[in-house]
CSV table of N, CA and C in Angstrom, one decimal:
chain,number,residue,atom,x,y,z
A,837,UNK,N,-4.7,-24.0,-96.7
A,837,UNK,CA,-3.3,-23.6,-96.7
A,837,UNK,C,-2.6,-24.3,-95.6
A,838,UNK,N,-1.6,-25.4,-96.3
A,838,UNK,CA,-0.5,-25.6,-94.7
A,838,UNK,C,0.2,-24.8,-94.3
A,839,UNK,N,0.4,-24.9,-92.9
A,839,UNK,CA,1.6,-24.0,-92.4
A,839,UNK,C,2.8,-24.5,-92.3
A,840,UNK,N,3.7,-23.6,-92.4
A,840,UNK,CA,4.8,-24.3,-92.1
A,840,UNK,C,5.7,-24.8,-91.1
A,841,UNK,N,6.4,-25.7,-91.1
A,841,UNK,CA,7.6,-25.5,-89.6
A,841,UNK,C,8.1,-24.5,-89.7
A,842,UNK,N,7.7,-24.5,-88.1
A,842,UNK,CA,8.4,-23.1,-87.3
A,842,UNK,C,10.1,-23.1,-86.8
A,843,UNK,N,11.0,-22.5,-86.5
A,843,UNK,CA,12.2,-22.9,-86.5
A,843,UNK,C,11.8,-22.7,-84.8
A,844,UNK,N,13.1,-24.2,-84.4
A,844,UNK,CA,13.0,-24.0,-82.9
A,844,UNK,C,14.2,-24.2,-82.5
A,845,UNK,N,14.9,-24.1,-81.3
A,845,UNK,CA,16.5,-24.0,-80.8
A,845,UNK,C,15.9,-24.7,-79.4
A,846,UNK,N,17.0,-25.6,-79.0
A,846,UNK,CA,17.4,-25.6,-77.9
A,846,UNK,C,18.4,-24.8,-77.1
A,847,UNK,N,17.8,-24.3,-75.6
A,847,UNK,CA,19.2,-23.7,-74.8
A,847,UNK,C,18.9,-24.0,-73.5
A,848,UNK,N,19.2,-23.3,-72.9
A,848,UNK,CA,19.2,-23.3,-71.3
A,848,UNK,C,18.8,-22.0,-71.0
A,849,UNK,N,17.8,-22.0,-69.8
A,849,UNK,CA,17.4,-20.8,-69.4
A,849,UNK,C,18.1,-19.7,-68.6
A,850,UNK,N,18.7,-18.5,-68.8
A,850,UNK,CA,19.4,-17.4,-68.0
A,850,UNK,C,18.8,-16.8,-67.0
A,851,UNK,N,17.5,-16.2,-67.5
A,851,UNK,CA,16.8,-15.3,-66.4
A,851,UNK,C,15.2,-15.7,-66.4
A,852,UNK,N,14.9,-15.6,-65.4
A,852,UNK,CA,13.2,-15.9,-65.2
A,852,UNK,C,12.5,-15.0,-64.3
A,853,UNK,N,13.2,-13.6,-64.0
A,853,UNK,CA,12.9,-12.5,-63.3
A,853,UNK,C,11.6,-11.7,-63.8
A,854,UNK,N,11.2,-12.8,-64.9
A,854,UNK,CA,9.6,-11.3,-65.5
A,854,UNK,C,9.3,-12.1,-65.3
A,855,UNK,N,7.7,-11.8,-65.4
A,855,UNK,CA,6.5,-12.6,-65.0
A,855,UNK,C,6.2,-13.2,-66.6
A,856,UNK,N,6.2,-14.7,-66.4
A,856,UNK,CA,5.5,-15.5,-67.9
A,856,UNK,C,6.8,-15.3,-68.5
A,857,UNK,N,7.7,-14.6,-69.1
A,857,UNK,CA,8.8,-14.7,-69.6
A,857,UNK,C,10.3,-15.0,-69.3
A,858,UNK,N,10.9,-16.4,-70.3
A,858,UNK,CA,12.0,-16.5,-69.6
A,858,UNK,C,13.2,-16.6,-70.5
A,859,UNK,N,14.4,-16.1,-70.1
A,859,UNK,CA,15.6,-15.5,-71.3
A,859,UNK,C,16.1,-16.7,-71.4
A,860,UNK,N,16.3,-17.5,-72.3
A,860,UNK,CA,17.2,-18.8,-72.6
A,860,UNK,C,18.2,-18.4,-73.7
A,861,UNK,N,19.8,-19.0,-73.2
A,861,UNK,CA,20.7,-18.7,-74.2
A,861,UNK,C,21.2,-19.7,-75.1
A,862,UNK,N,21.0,-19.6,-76.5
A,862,UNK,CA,21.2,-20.9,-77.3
A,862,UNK,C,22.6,-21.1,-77.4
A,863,UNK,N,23.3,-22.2,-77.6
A,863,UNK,CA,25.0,-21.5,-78.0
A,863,UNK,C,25.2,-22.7,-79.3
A,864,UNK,N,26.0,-22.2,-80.4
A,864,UNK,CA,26.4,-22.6,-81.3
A,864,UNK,C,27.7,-22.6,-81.9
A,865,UNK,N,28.0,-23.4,-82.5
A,865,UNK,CA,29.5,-23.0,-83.1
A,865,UNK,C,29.4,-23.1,-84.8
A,866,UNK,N,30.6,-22.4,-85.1
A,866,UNK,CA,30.2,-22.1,-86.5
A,866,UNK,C,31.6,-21.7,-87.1
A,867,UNK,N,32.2,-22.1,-88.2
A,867,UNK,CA,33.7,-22.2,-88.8
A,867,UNK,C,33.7,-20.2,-89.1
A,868,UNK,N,34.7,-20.2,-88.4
A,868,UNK,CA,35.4,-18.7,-88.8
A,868,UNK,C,35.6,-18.5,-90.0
A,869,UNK,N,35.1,-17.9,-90.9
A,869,UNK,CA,36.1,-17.8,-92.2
A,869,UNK,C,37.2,-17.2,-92.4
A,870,UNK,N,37.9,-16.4,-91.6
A,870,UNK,CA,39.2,-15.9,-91.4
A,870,UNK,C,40.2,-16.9,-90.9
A,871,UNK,N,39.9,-17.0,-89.7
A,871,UNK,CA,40.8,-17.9,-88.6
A,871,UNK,C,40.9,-19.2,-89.2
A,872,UNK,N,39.5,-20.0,-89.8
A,872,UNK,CA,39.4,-21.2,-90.4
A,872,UNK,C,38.8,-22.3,-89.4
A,873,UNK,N,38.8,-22.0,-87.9
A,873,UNK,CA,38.6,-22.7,-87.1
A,873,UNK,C,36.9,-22.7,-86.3
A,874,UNK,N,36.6,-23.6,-85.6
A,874,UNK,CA,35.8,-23.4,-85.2
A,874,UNK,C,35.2,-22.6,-83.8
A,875,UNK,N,34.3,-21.7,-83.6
A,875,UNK,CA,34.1,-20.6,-82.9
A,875,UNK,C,32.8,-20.9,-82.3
A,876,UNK,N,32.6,-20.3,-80.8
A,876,UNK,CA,31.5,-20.9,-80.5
A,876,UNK,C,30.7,-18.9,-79.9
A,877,UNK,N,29.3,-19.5,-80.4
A,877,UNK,CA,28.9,-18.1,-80.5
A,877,UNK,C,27.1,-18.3,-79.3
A,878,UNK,N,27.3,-17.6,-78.8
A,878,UNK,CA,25.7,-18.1,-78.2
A,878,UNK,C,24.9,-16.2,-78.1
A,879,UNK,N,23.6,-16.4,-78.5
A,879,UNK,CA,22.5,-15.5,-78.4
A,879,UNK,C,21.2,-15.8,-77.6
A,880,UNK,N,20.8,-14.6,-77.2
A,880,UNK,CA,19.6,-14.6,-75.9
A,880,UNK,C,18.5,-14.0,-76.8
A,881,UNK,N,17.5,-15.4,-76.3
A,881,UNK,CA,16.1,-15.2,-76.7
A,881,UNK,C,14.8,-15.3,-75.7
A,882,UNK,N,14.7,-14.1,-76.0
A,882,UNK,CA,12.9,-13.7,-75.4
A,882,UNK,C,11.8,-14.7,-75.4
A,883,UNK,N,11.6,-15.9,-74.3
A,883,UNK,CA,10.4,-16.6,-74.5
A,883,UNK,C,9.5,-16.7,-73.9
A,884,UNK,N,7.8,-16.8,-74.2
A,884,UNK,CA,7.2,-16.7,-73.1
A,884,UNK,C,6.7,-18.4,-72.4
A,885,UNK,N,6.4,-17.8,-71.4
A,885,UNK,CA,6.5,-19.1,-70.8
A,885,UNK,C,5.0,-19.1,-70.0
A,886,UNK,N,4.0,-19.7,-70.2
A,886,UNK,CA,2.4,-19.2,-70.0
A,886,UNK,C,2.3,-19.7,-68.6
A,887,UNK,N,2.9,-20.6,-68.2
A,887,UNK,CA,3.1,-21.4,-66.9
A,887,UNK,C,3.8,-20.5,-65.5
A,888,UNK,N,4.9,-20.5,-66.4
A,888,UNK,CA,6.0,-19.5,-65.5
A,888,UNK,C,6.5,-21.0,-64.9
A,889,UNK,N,6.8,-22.6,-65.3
A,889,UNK,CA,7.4,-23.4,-64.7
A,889,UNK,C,8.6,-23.8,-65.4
A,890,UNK,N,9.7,-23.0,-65.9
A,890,UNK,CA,10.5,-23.4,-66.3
A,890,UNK,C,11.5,-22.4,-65.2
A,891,UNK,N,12.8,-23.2,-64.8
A,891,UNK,CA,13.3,-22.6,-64.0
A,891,UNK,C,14.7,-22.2,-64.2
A,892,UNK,N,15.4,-22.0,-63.3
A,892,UNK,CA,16.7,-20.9,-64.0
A,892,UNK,C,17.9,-22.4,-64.3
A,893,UNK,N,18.4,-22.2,-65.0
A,893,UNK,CA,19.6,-23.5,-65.2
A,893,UNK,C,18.9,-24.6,-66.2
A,894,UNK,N,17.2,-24.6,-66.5
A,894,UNK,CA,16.4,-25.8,-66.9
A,894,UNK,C,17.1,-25.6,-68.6
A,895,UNK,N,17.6,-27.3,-69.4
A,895,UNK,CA,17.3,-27.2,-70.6
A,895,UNK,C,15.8,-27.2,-71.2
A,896,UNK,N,15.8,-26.4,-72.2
A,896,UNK,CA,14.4,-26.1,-72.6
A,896,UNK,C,14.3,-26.1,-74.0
A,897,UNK,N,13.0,-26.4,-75.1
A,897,UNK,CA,13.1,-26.0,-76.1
A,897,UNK,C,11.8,-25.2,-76.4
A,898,UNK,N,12.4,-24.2,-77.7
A,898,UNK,CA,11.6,-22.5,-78.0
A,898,UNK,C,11.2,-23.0,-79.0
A,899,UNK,N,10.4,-22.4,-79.3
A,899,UNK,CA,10.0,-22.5,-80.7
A,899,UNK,C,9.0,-20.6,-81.2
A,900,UNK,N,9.6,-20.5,-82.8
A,900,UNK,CA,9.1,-18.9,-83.2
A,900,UNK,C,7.3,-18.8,-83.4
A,901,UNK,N,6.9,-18.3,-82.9
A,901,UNK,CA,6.1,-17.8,-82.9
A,901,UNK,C,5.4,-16.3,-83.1
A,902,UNK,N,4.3,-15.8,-83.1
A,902,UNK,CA,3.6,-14.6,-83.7
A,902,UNK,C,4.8,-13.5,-82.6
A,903,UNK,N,4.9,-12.1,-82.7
A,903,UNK,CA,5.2,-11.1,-81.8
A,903,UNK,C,4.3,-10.9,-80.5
A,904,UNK,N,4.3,-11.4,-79.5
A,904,UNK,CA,4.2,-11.4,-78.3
A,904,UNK,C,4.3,-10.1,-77.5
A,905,UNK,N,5.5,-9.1,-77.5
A,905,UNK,CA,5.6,-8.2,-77.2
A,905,UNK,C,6.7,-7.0,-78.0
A,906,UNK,N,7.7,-6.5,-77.0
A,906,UNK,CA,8.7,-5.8,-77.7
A,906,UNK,C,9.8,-7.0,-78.0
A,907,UNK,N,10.1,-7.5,-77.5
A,907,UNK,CA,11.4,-8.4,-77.6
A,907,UNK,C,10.8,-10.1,-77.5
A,908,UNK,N,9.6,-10.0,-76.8
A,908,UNK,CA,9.3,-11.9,-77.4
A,908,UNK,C,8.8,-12.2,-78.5
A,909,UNK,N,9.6,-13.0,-79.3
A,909,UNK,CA,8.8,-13.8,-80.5
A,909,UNK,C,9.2,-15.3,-80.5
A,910,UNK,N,8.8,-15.7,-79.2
A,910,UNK,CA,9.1,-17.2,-78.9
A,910,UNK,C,8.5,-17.9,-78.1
A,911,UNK,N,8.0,-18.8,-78.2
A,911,UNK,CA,7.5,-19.4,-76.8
A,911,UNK,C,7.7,-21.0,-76.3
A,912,UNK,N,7.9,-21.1,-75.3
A,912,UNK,CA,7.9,-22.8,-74.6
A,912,UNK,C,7.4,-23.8,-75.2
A,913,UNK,N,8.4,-24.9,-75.9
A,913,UNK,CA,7.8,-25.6,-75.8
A,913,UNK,C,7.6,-27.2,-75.0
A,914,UNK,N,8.6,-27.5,-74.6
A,914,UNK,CA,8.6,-28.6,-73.4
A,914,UNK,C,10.3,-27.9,-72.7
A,915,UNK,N,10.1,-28.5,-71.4
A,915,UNK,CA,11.4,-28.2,-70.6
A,915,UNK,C,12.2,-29.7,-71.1
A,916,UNK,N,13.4,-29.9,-71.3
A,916,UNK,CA,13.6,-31.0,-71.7
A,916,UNK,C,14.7,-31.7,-70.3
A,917,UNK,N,15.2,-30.8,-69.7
A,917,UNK,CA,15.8,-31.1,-68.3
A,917,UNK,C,16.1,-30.5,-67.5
A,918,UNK,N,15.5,-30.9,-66.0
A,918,UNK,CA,15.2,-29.9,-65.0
A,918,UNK,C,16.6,-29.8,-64.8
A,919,UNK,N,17.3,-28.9,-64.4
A,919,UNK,CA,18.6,-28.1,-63.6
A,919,UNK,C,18.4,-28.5,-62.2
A,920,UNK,N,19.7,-28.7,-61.8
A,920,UNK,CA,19.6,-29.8,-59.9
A,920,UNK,C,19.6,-28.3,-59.0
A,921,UNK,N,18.7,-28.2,-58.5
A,921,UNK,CA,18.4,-26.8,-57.5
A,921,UNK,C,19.7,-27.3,-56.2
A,922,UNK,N,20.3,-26.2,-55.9
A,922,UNK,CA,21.2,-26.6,-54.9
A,922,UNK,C,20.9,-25.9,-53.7
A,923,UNK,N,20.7,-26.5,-52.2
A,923,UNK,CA,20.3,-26.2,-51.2
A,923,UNK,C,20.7,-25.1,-50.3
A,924,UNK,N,20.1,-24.0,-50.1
A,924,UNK,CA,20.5,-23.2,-49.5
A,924,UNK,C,21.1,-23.5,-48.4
A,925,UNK,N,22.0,-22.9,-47.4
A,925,UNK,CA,22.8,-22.7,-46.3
A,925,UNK,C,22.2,-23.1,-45.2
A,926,UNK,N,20.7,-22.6,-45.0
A,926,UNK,CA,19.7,-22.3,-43.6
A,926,UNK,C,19.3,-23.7,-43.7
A,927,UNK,N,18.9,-24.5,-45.3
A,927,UNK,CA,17.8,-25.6,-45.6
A,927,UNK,C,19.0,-26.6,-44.9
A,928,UNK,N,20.4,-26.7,-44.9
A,928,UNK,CA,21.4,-27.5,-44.8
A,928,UNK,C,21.6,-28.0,-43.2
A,929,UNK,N,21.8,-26.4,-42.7
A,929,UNK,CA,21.9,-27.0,-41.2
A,929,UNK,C,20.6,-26.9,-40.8
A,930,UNK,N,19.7,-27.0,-41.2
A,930,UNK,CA,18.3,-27.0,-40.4
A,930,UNK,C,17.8,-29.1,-40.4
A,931,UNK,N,18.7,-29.3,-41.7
A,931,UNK,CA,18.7,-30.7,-41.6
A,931,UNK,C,19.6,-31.2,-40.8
A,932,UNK,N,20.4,-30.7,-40.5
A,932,UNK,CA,21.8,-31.4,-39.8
A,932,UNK,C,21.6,-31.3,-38.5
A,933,UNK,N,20.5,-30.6,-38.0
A,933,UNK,CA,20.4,-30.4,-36.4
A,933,UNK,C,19.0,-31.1,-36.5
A,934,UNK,N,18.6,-31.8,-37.2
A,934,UNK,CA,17.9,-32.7,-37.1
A,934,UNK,C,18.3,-34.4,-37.1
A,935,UNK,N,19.5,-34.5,-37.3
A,935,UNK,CA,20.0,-35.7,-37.2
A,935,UNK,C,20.6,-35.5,-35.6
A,936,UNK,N,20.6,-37.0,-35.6
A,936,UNK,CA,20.9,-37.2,-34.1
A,936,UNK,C,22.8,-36.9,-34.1
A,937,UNK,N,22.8,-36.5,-32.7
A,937,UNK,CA,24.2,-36.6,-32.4
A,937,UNK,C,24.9,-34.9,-33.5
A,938,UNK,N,24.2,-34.0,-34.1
A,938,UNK,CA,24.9,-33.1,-34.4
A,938,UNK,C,25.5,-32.0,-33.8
A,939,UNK,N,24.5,-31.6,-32.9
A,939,UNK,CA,24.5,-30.8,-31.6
A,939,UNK,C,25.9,-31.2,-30.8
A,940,UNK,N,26.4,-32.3,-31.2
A,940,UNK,CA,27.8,-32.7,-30.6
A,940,UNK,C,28.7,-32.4,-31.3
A,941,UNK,N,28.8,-32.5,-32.6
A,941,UNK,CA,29.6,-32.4,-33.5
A,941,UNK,C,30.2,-30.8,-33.7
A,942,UNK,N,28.8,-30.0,-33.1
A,942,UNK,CA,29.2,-28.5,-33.6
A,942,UNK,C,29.9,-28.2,-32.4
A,943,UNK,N,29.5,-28.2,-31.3
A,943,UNK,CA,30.3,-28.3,-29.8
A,943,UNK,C,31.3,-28.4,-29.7
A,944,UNK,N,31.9,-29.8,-30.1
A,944,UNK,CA,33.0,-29.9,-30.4
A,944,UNK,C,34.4,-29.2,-31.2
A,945,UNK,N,33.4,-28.7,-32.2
A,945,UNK,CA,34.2,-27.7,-33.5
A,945,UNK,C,34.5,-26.5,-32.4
A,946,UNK,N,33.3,-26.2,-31.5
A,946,UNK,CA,33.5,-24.7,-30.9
A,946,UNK,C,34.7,-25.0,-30.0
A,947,UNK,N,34.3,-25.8,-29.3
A,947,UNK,CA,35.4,-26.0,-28.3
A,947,UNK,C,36.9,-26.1,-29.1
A,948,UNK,N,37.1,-26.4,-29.9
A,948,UNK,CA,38.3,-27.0,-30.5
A,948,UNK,C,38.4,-25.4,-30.7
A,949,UNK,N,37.7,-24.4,-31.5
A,949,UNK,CA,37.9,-23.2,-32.0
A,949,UNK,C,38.4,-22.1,-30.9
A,950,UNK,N,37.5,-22.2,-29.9
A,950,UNK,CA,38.0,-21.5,-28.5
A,950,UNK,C,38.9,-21.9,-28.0
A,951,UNK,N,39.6,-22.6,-28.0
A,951,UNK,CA,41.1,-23.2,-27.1
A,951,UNK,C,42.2,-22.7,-28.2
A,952,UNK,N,43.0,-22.2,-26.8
A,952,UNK,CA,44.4,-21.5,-27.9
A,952,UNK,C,45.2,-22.5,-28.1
A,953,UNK,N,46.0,-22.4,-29.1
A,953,UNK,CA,46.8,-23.5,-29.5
A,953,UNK,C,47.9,-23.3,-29.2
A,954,UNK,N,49.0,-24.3,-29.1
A,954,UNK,CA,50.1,-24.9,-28.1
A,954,UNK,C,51.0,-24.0,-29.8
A,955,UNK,N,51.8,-23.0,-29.7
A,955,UNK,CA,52.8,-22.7,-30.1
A,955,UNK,C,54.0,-23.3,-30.5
């Protein structure tokens, strides 16, 4: 007996806060039949993720699978694009006081901040 295709969505991932499972939100649009126009609608699906390497912002595609738990019936199947991680505050100046000549530049700002200004 063949099996059949399984239905799969692409979305982007929301939350990655459980262990192995991660929430991705698909979004779609779809003609109103009242309004007549088109409407954009998006739903959150339960997928598990056996790696745990898919990360928060990544495009990703699901695909359905057996019942997993209470709310997953989905799982990973490739990340299709990593999301650009943006550098925390500490990682920024920890770089900048490693280039030469910074240590002057902040000095400067202070000094300029500490002097009262001419009215």
């Amino acid at each position: 007996m063949e099996r059949k295709t399984r239905n799969t969505f692409q979305g982007i991932v929301t939350g990655t806060k459980m262990n192995k499972t991660i929430i991705v939100t698909v979004s779609t649009k779809r003609n109103d039949p009242l309004y007549a126009k088109r409407v954009g609608y998006s739903k959150k699906y339960y997928a598990h993720d056996e790696k745990s390497e898919a990360g928060l912002g990544d495009t990703v595609t699901i695909m359905a699978c057996r019942p997993i738990s209470k709310l997953k019936r989905w799982r990973l199947v490739s990340i299709d694009k990593k999301a650009i991680v943006e550098k925390k505050a500490e990682e920024v100046e920890a770089t900048l006081e490693a280039q030469e000549g910074s240590a002057e530049i902040v000095s400067s700002k202070e000094e300029a901040a500490a002097s009262p200004s001419k009215e």
